[in-house]
Amino acid sequence: MLSAELKLQIEEATTRLKNGEVVGFPTETVYGLAARIDSEAGIKRIFSTKERPFFDPLIVHVASIEQAKSCTSEWNEMAELLATNFWPGPLTLVLPKSKNISDLITSGLPTVGLRWPAHPVAQELIKAVGVPLAAPSANKFGRTSPTKAQHVREEFGQAVQVIDAGASEIGIESTVISIKFLNDQYQLALLRKGAVLQTKMNEVLFKTRLRFQWVEAIDKKESPGHMQHHYMPSMPFIVCRNPHLKLSELSTILNTRLAELPDLIDGVKIIKPTQAIKKIEFLKLSNDPAQAAREVYSQLRAASLRKPEALCFIQMPQHKGEMWESIFDRLYKAASLIVD
Ligand code: AMP
Ligand code: MG
């Protein structure tokens, strides 16, 4: 049962969405910035509020499999199998879009990303609105995703309502996979790693008679939004993959290499130090990858507020396994520099 306060917030959000506004809302992955899929004004406002380029498509959030079916022209056995096993949850399925999904949402692609979030507040909001919600993460383009309502307020100020339901439980964005049916079998491509792991999907898939293979998304257009730099905090952040480097050696490398970086990569402003770095702060994450995922973005944000000259994460041999790969996907993209 949701509290009376949350119900009021959902009611206000529903009205705002009806008026073509955007609203911040909690999901189990990260906080999203929502607009109704049938509101062109709302969808455009997502891009302008986030300063997001139009080539980066939005994920459509639904509150039932029936609703997902209304957004795709090809709900197949594979979609049904994965949805019944992993929804509601942090898995986005990319399928051919139906006519009611605008090109603005999909960046002109013939496909749409669909997800049924597990968060009860997200579900209540979508049900109250009665229409699926297009929603990217509620942060300025290229920057760290929000995992608390306060983060969303820091990004957009008071102009954007945000429903406050505490911290997101998973902490990193959904796993994204595309589903195609070609030459008598399903072709699955892992477009973004997340908390739904490929091995877990395989466990489900191997129990069925469905023919499938995992493929690489070869065409870059089919896998947009995968810039080399993304999720960047507002300070120089470095991932060091060599745990044997001495602090003095690391400082020397950073001062030379950070100064050499361009100011902008893929439209994302690279955060560089304004003067030679004298003191490095170190990011410490839990050894438990589920906990590390939960805290990584809020730690990056908290460190940004302390304004250190540089923040560094040392990659250790124990950071192994699929969930760590999902976390490192974010850490590498958040980094101004990776040192080996
Ligand atoms: P987010 O930034 O969490 O809103 O997630 C949006 C990301 O989902 C995009 O940057 C793409 O990587 C992926 N995505 C959404 N829709 C599609 C689609 N139709 N085809 C491929 N990837 C998609
Ligand atoms: Mg995002």
Short mmCIF file of C-alpha atoms and ligand atoms in Angstrom, two decimals:
data_model
loop_
_atom_site.label_atom_id
_atom_site.label_comp_id
_atom_site.label_asym_id
_atom_site.label_seq_id
_atom_site.Cartn_x
_atom_site.Cartn_y
_atom_site.Cartn_z
CA MET A 1 0.00 0.00 0.00
CA LEU A 2 1.30 3.43 -0.92
CA SER A 3 1.14 6.25 1.63
CA ALA A 4 -1.43 9.03 1.28
CA GLU A 5 1.46 11.43 0.57
CA LEU A 6 2.71 9.31 -2.34
CA LYS A 7 -0.82 8.99 -3.71
CA LEU A 8 -1.12 12.79 -3.71
CA GLN A 9 2.21 13.12 -5.52
CA ILE A 10 1.05 10.58 -8.13
CA GLU A 11 -2.19 12.53 -8.59
CA GLU A 12 -0.31 15.80 -9.15
CA ALA A 13 2.06 14.06 -11.57
CA THR A 14 -0.87 12.62 -13.55
CA THR A 15 -2.34 16.11 -14.00
CA ARG A 16 1.00 17.58 -15.02
CA LEU A 17 1.59 14.78 -17.55
CA LYS A 18 -1.88 15.40 -19.00
CA ASN A 19 -0.86 19.04 -19.50
CA GLY A 20 2.17 18.04 -21.56
CA GLU A 21 4.66 18.50 -18.73
CA VAL A 22 7.47 16.15 -17.69
CA VAL A 23 7.71 14.56 -14.24
CA GLY A 24 10.51 12.86 -12.30
CA PHE A 25 9.55 9.45 -10.91
CA PRO A 26 11.25 6.55 -9.09
CA THR A 27 12.00 3.20 -10.69
CA GLU A 28 14.01 0.33 -9.25
CA THR A 29 16.89 1.10 -11.65
CA VAL A 30 17.26 4.91 -11.52
CA TYR A 31 14.87 7.91 -11.40
CA GLY A 32 13.23 8.64 -14.77
CA LEU A 33 11.93 11.80 -16.45
CA ALA A 34 8.54 10.88 -17.87
CA ALA A 35 6.15 12.13 -20.54
CA ARG A 36 3.03 10.47 -21.95
CA ILE A 37 3.76 8.66 -25.22
CA ASP A 38 0.74 10.44 -26.77
CA SER A 39 1.98 13.93 -25.85
CA GLU A 40 4.29 15.38 -28.47
CA ALA A 41 4.82 18.46 -26.31
CA GLY A 42 5.79 16.29 -23.35
CA ILE A 43 8.19 14.14 -25.37
CA LYS A 44 9.88 17.25 -26.83
CA ARG A 45 10.16 18.64 -23.32
CA ILE A 46 12.10 15.53 -22.19
CA PHE A 47 14.76 16.27 -24.81
CA SER A 48 14.90 20.01 -24.05
CA THR A 49 14.94 19.54 -20.25
CA LYS A 50 17.72 16.96 -20.47
CA GLU A 51 19.51 18.77 -23.33
CA ARG A 52 19.45 15.31 -24.90
CA PRO A 53 20.21 14.94 -28.63
CA PHE A 54 17.32 13.59 -30.70
CA PHE A 55 19.38 10.60 -31.90
CA ASP A 56 19.17 8.94 -28.45
CA PRO A 57 15.84 7.01 -28.19
CA LEU A 58 13.64 6.85 -25.09
CA ILE A 59 12.48 3.70 -23.31
CA VAL A 60 8.70 3.26 -23.09
CA HIS A 61 7.51 2.18 -19.63
CA VAL A 62 4.38 0.05 -19.29
CA ALA A 63 2.45 -1.49 -16.39
CA SER A 64 1.34 -4.76 -18.00
CA ILE A 65 2.18 -7.14 -20.82
CA GLU A 66 -1.05 -6.06 -22.54
CA GLN A 67 0.19 -2.47 -22.59
CA ALA A 68 3.56 -3.60 -23.97
CA LYS A 69 1.78 -5.45 -26.78
CA SER A 70 0.02 -2.20 -27.78
CA CYS A 71 3.42 -0.58 -28.36
CA THR A 72 4.87 -3.22 -30.71
CA SER A 73 3.76 -4.64 -34.05
CA GLU A 74 5.47 -7.96 -33.26
CA TRP A 75 4.96 -9.41 -29.81
CA ASN A 76 6.54 -12.84 -30.37
CA GLU A 77 7.18 -15.98 -28.29
CA MET A 78 10.61 -14.74 -27.26
CA ALA A 79 9.22 -11.44 -25.95
CA GLU A 80 6.50 -13.36 -24.10
CA LEU A 81 9.04 -15.73 -22.53
CA LEU A 82 11.45 -13.02 -21.37
CA ALA A 83 8.65 -10.73 -20.20
CA THR A 84 6.95 -13.43 -18.16
CA ASN A 85 10.26 -14.37 -16.53
CA PHE A 86 11.88 -10.97 -15.98
CA TRP A 87 9.04 -8.43 -15.84
CA PRO A 88 8.28 -6.42 -13.88
CA GLY A 89 12.02 -5.76 -13.62
CA PRO A 90 15.17 -4.14 -14.99
CA LEU A 91 15.02 -5.57 -18.54
CA THR A 92 14.24 -3.53 -21.68
CA LEU A 93 13.11 -5.40 -24.79
CA VAL A 94 13.72 -3.75 -28.17
CA LEU A 95 11.02 -4.80 -30.66
CA PRO A 96 9.43 -3.43 -33.86
CA LYS A 97 7.38 -0.38 -32.91
CA SER A 98 3.66 0.02 -33.47
CA LYS A 99 2.08 3.09 -35.10
CA ASN A 100 1.18 4.76 -31.79
CA ILE A 101 4.91 5.13 -30.94
CA SER A 102 6.23 8.32 -32.52
CA ASP A 103 9.55 8.67 -34.35
CA LEU A 104 10.52 11.23 -31.75
CA ILE A 105 10.48 8.51 -29.05
CA THR A 106 12.51 6.03 -31.11
CA SER A 107 14.82 8.59 -32.78
CA GLY A 108 13.46 7.49 -36.14
CA LEU A 109 14.25 3.81 -35.54
CA PRO A 110 11.65 1.20 -36.58
CA THR A 111 12.00 -0.36 -33.09
CA VAL A 112 10.98 0.61 -29.57
CA GLY A 113 12.51 -0.22 -26.17
CA LEU A 114 9.87 -1.53 -23.74
CA ARG A 115 10.07 -2.08 -20.00
CA TRP A 116 7.66 -2.88 -17.17
CA PRO A 117 9.37 -1.47 -14.07
CA ALA A 118 9.08 -3.30 -10.74
CA HIS A 119 8.83 -0.18 -8.58
CA PRO A 120 5.30 0.07 -7.08
CA VAL A 121 5.22 3.88 -7.47
CA ALA A 122 6.23 3.68 -11.14
CA GLN A 123 3.51 1.08 -11.66
CA GLU A 124 0.87 3.16 -9.88
CA LEU A 125 1.81 6.24 -11.91
CA ILE A 126 1.56 4.43 -15.25
CA LYS A 127 -1.78 2.88 -14.21
CA ALA A 128 -3.15 6.25 -13.05
CA VAL A 129 -2.12 7.92 -16.32
CA GLY A 130 -3.59 5.01 -18.32
CA VAL A 131 -1.04 5.47 -21.11
CA PRO A 132 2.60 4.22 -21.28
CA LEU A 133 5.29 6.71 -20.30
CA ALA A 134 8.42 7.45 -22.33
CA ALA A 135 11.22 8.07 -19.88
CA PRO A 136 15.00 8.33 -19.95
CA SER A 137 17.01 8.81 -16.77
CA ALA A 138 16.29 12.15 -15.07
CA ASN A 139 19.67 13.81 -15.56
CA LYS A 140 21.27 16.25 -18.00
CA PHE A 141 22.56 14.42 -21.09
CA GLY A 142 25.87 12.64 -20.57
CA ARG A 143 25.84 13.03 -16.80
CA THR A 144 25.42 10.75 -13.78
CA SER A 145 22.00 9.10 -13.46
CA PRO A 146 19.90 9.97 -10.38
CA THR A 147 19.08 7.31 -7.80
CA LYS A 148 17.32 9.65 -5.33
CA ALA A 149 14.67 12.37 -5.72
CA GLN A 150 17.18 14.91 -4.36
CA HIS A 151 19.48 14.15 -7.32
CA VAL A 152 16.67 15.01 -9.75
CA ARG A 153 16.05 18.31 -7.92
CA GLU A 154 19.75 19.07 -8.19
CA GLU A 155 19.59 18.47 -11.95
CA PHE A 156 16.45 20.42 -12.87
CA GLY A 157 15.51 22.59 -9.87
CA GLN A 158 11.96 23.26 -8.71
CA ALA A 159 10.50 23.51 -12.22
CA VAL A 160 10.20 19.72 -12.49
CA GLN A 161 8.01 17.80 -10.04
CA VAL A 162 9.67 14.67 -8.75
CA ILE A 163 7.86 11.92 -6.88
CA ASP A 164 10.02 11.06 -3.88
CA ALA A 165 10.09 7.35 -2.93
CA GLY A 166 13.61 7.07 -1.52
CA ALA A 167 16.65 5.45 -3.11
CA SER A 168 16.47 3.19 -6.18
CA GLU A 169 17.16 -0.40 -5.22
CA ILE A 170 19.16 -1.55 -8.26
CA GLY A 171 21.01 1.72 -8.91
CA ILE A 172 22.10 1.21 -12.55
CA GLU A 173 20.03 1.40 -15.74
CA SER A 174 18.16 -1.59 -17.18
CA THR A 175 19.66 -4.36 -19.28
CA VAL A 176 18.67 -3.67 -22.92
CA ILE A 177 18.32 -6.49 -25.46
CA SER A 178 17.03 -6.45 -29.01
CA ILE A 179 14.95 -9.35 -30.33
CA LYS A 180 14.81 -10.24 -34.03
CA PHE A 181 13.53 -13.31 -35.82
CA LEU A 182 15.77 -14.24 -38.76
CA ASN A 183 16.45 -17.50 -40.66
CA ASP A 184 14.17 -19.55 -38.45
CA GLN A 185 15.65 -18.44 -35.16
CA TYR A 186 15.69 -15.56 -32.71
CA GLN A 187 18.68 -13.26 -32.75
CA LEU A 188 19.30 -11.58 -29.44
CA ALA A 189 21.73 -8.71 -28.99
CA LEU A 190 22.78 -7.38 -25.60
CA LEU A 191 22.73 -3.62 -26.20
CA ARG A 192 23.35 -2.55 -22.59
CA LYS A 193 24.43 -4.59 -19.57
CA GLY A 194 22.37 -4.26 -16.39
CA ALA A 195 21.11 -6.23 -13.42
CA VAL A 196 19.31 -8.87 -15.52
CA LEU A 197 22.33 -10.98 -16.44
CA GLN A 198 22.84 -12.87 -19.70
CA THR A 199 23.45 -16.15 -17.81
CA LYS A 200 20.08 -15.75 -16.05
CA MET A 201 18.35 -15.21 -19.40
CA ASN A 202 20.17 -18.24 -20.82
CA GLU A 203 18.97 -20.41 -17.91
CA VAL A 204 15.39 -19.58 -18.90
CA LEU A 205 16.01 -19.86 -22.65
CA PHE A 206 17.71 -23.27 -22.49
CA LYS A 207 14.63 -24.74 -20.81
CA THR A 208 12.51 -24.00 -23.88
CA ARG A 209 12.41 -25.28 -27.44
CA LEU A 210 12.93 -21.76 -28.83
CA ARG A 211 15.83 -21.54 -31.27
CA PHE A 212 18.04 -18.55 -30.58
CA GLN A 213 21.54 -17.15 -30.77
CA TRP A 214 23.25 -14.17 -29.19
CA VAL A 215 24.67 -11.80 -31.82
CA GLU A 216 26.66 -8.57 -31.76
CA ALA A 217 24.72 -5.46 -32.76
CA ILE A 218 26.80 -4.68 -35.82
CA ASP A 219 24.93 -1.65 -37.08
CA LYS A 220 25.71 1.28 -34.74
CA LYS A 221 22.34 2.81 -35.58
CA GLU A 222 20.62 -0.18 -33.99
CA SER A 223 22.41 0.46 -30.74
CA PRO A 224 22.33 4.20 -30.20
CA GLY A 225 23.07 5.98 -26.95
CA HIS A 226 26.32 4.14 -26.40
CA MET A 227 28.71 7.03 -26.42
CA GLN A 228 32.21 6.47 -25.16
CA HIS A 229 31.49 9.10 -22.48
CA HIS A 230 28.33 9.05 -20.44
CA TYR A 231 27.30 9.09 -16.77
CA MET A 232 30.03 11.69 -16.09
CA PRO A 233 30.25 13.36 -12.68
CA SER A 234 31.26 17.02 -12.43
CA MET A 235 34.89 16.41 -11.46
CA PRO A 236 37.77 14.56 -13.11
CA PHE A 237 37.10 10.87 -12.50
CA ILE A 238 39.72 8.25 -13.28
CA VAL A 239 39.55 4.46 -13.37
CA CYS A 240 42.93 2.87 -12.73
CA ARG A 241 43.15 -0.73 -13.95
CA ASN A 242 46.65 -1.16 -12.57
CA PRO A 243 46.48 -1.75 -8.80
CA HIS A 244 50.30 -1.80 -8.58
CA LEU A 245 50.86 1.85 -9.56
CA LYS A 246 52.32 4.02 -6.79
CA LEU A 247 50.42 7.18 -5.87
CA SER A 248 53.23 9.41 -7.16
CA GLU A 249 53.28 7.53 -10.49
CA LEU A 250 49.50 7.85 -10.79
CA SER A 251 49.65 11.62 -10.11
CA THR A 252 52.27 12.13 -12.80
CA ILE A 253 50.24 10.14 -15.36
CA LEU A 254 47.04 12.04 -14.52
CA ASN A 255 48.58 15.47 -14.78
CA THR A 256 49.99 14.74 -18.22
CA ARG A 257 47.15 12.74 -19.74
CA LEU A 258 44.15 14.70 -18.41
CA ALA A 259 45.63 17.94 -19.79
CA GLU A 260 45.89 16.32 -23.23
CA LEU A 261 42.18 15.41 -23.44
CA PRO A 262 39.86 17.25 -25.83
CA ASP A 263 37.14 19.42 -24.26
CA LEU A 264 34.28 17.55 -25.93
CA ILE A 265 33.81 13.90 -26.98
CA ASP A 266 30.55 12.70 -28.63
CA GLY A 267 28.86 15.93 -27.53
CA VAL A 268 29.75 15.30 -23.87
CA LYS A 269 31.93 17.89 -22.12
CA ILE A 270 34.95 16.13 -20.64
CA ILE A 271 35.68 17.15 -17.08
CA LYS A 272 39.33 18.18 -16.77
CA PRO A 273 41.27 19.67 -13.84
CA THR A 274 41.90 23.41 -13.92
CA GLN A 275 45.37 23.06 -12.38
CA ALA A 276 47.93 20.38 -11.50
CA ILE A 277 46.41 17.73 -9.19
CA LYS A 278 48.00 17.60 -5.73
CA LYS A 279 45.56 15.34 -3.90
CA ILE A 280 43.53 12.42 -5.25
CA GLU A 281 40.37 11.14 -3.53
CA PHE A 282 39.57 7.43 -3.90
CA LEU A 283 36.13 6.00 -4.62
CA LYS A 284 35.35 3.00 -2.43
CA LEU A 285 32.57 0.63 -3.44
CA SER A 286 31.26 -2.44 -1.65
CA ASN A 287 32.78 -5.78 -2.72
CA ASP A 288 29.20 -7.02 -3.18
CA PRO A 289 28.34 -6.02 -6.78
CA ALA A 290 24.60 -5.59 -6.03
CA GLN A 291 25.47 -3.14 -3.25
CA ALA A 292 28.16 -1.49 -5.39
CA ALA A 293 25.62 -0.92 -8.20
CA ARG A 294 23.14 0.52 -5.69
CA GLU A 295 25.64 3.08 -4.41
CA VAL A 296 27.88 3.91 -7.37
CA TYR A 297 25.96 6.90 -8.77
CA SER A 298 25.14 8.46 -5.40
CA GLN A 299 28.80 8.07 -4.38
CA LEU A 300 29.91 9.83 -7.56
CA ARG A 301 27.45 12.63 -6.86
CA ALA A 302 28.43 12.93 -3.20
CA ALA A 303 32.10 13.09 -4.19
CA SER A 304 31.31 15.80 -6.79
CA LEU A 305 29.82 17.96 -4.01
CA ARG A 306 33.10 17.70 -2.04
CA LYS A 307 34.83 19.06 -5.16
CA PRO A 308 38.04 17.01 -4.94
CA GLU A 309 40.74 17.80 -7.48
CA ALA A 310 40.29 14.26 -8.82
CA LEU A 311 38.44 11.07 -7.88
CA CYS A 312 39.96 7.70 -8.70
CA PHE A 313 38.64 4.14 -8.63
CA ILE A 314 41.16 1.31 -8.51
CA GLN A 315 39.97 -1.80 -10.35
CA MET A 316 40.95 -4.86 -8.31
CA PRO A 317 41.19 -8.56 -9.31
CA GLN A 318 38.16 -9.37 -7.13
CA HIS A 319 35.92 -7.15 -9.29
CA LYS A 320 34.92 -10.13 -11.46
CA GLY A 321 31.64 -11.49 -12.83
CA GLU A 322 28.75 -10.28 -14.93
CA MET A 323 27.32 -7.79 -12.43
CA TRP A 324 30.73 -6.13 -12.08
CA GLU A 325 30.88 -5.93 -15.89
CA SER A 326 27.61 -3.98 -15.80
CA ILE A 327 29.10 -1.63 -13.19
CA PHE A 328 32.37 -1.18 -15.10
CA ASP A 329 30.41 -0.36 -18.25
CA ARG A 330 29.24 2.74 -16.31
CA LEU A 331 32.53 3.47 -14.57
CA TYR A 332 34.54 3.45 -17.81
CA LYS A 333 32.06 5.79 -19.49
CA ALA A 334 31.92 8.06 -16.45
CA ALA A 335 35.71 8.33 -16.44
CA SER A 336 37.54 11.27 -17.96
CA LEU A 337 40.48 8.87 -18.21
CA ILE A 338 41.25 5.14 -17.89
CA VAL A 339 44.79 4.28 -16.78
CA ASP A 340 46.35 0.85 -17.37
P1 AMP B 1 18.05 5.58 -20.78
O1 AMP B 1 19.21 6.47 -21.08
O2 AMP B 1 18.19 4.78 -19.54
O3 AMP B 1 16.77 6.24 -20.94
O4 AMP B 1 18.01 4.44 -21.88
C1 AMP B 1 17.84 4.73 -23.20
C2 AMP B 1 18.73 3.81 -23.95
O5 AMP B 1 18.02 2.62 -24.31
C3 AMP B 1 19.19 4.42 -25.25
O6 AMP B 1 20.32 5.24 -25.07
C4 AMP B 1 19.49 3.17 -26.08
O7 AMP B 1 20.78 2.70 -25.77
C5 AMP B 1 18.46 2.16 -25.57
N1 AMP B 1 17.30 2.12 -26.49
C6 AMP B 1 16.10 2.69 -26.33
N2 AMP B 1 15.30 2.46 -27.40
C7 AMP B 1 16.04 1.74 -28.27
C8 AMP B 1 15.80 1.20 -29.56
N3 AMP B 1 14.64 1.37 -30.21
N4 AMP B 1 16.79 0.51 -30.14
C9 AMP B 1 17.96 0.33 -29.52
N5 AMP B 1 18.26 0.83 -28.30
C10 AMP B 1 17.31 1.51 -27.67
MG MG B 2 20.40 7.95 -19.23
#
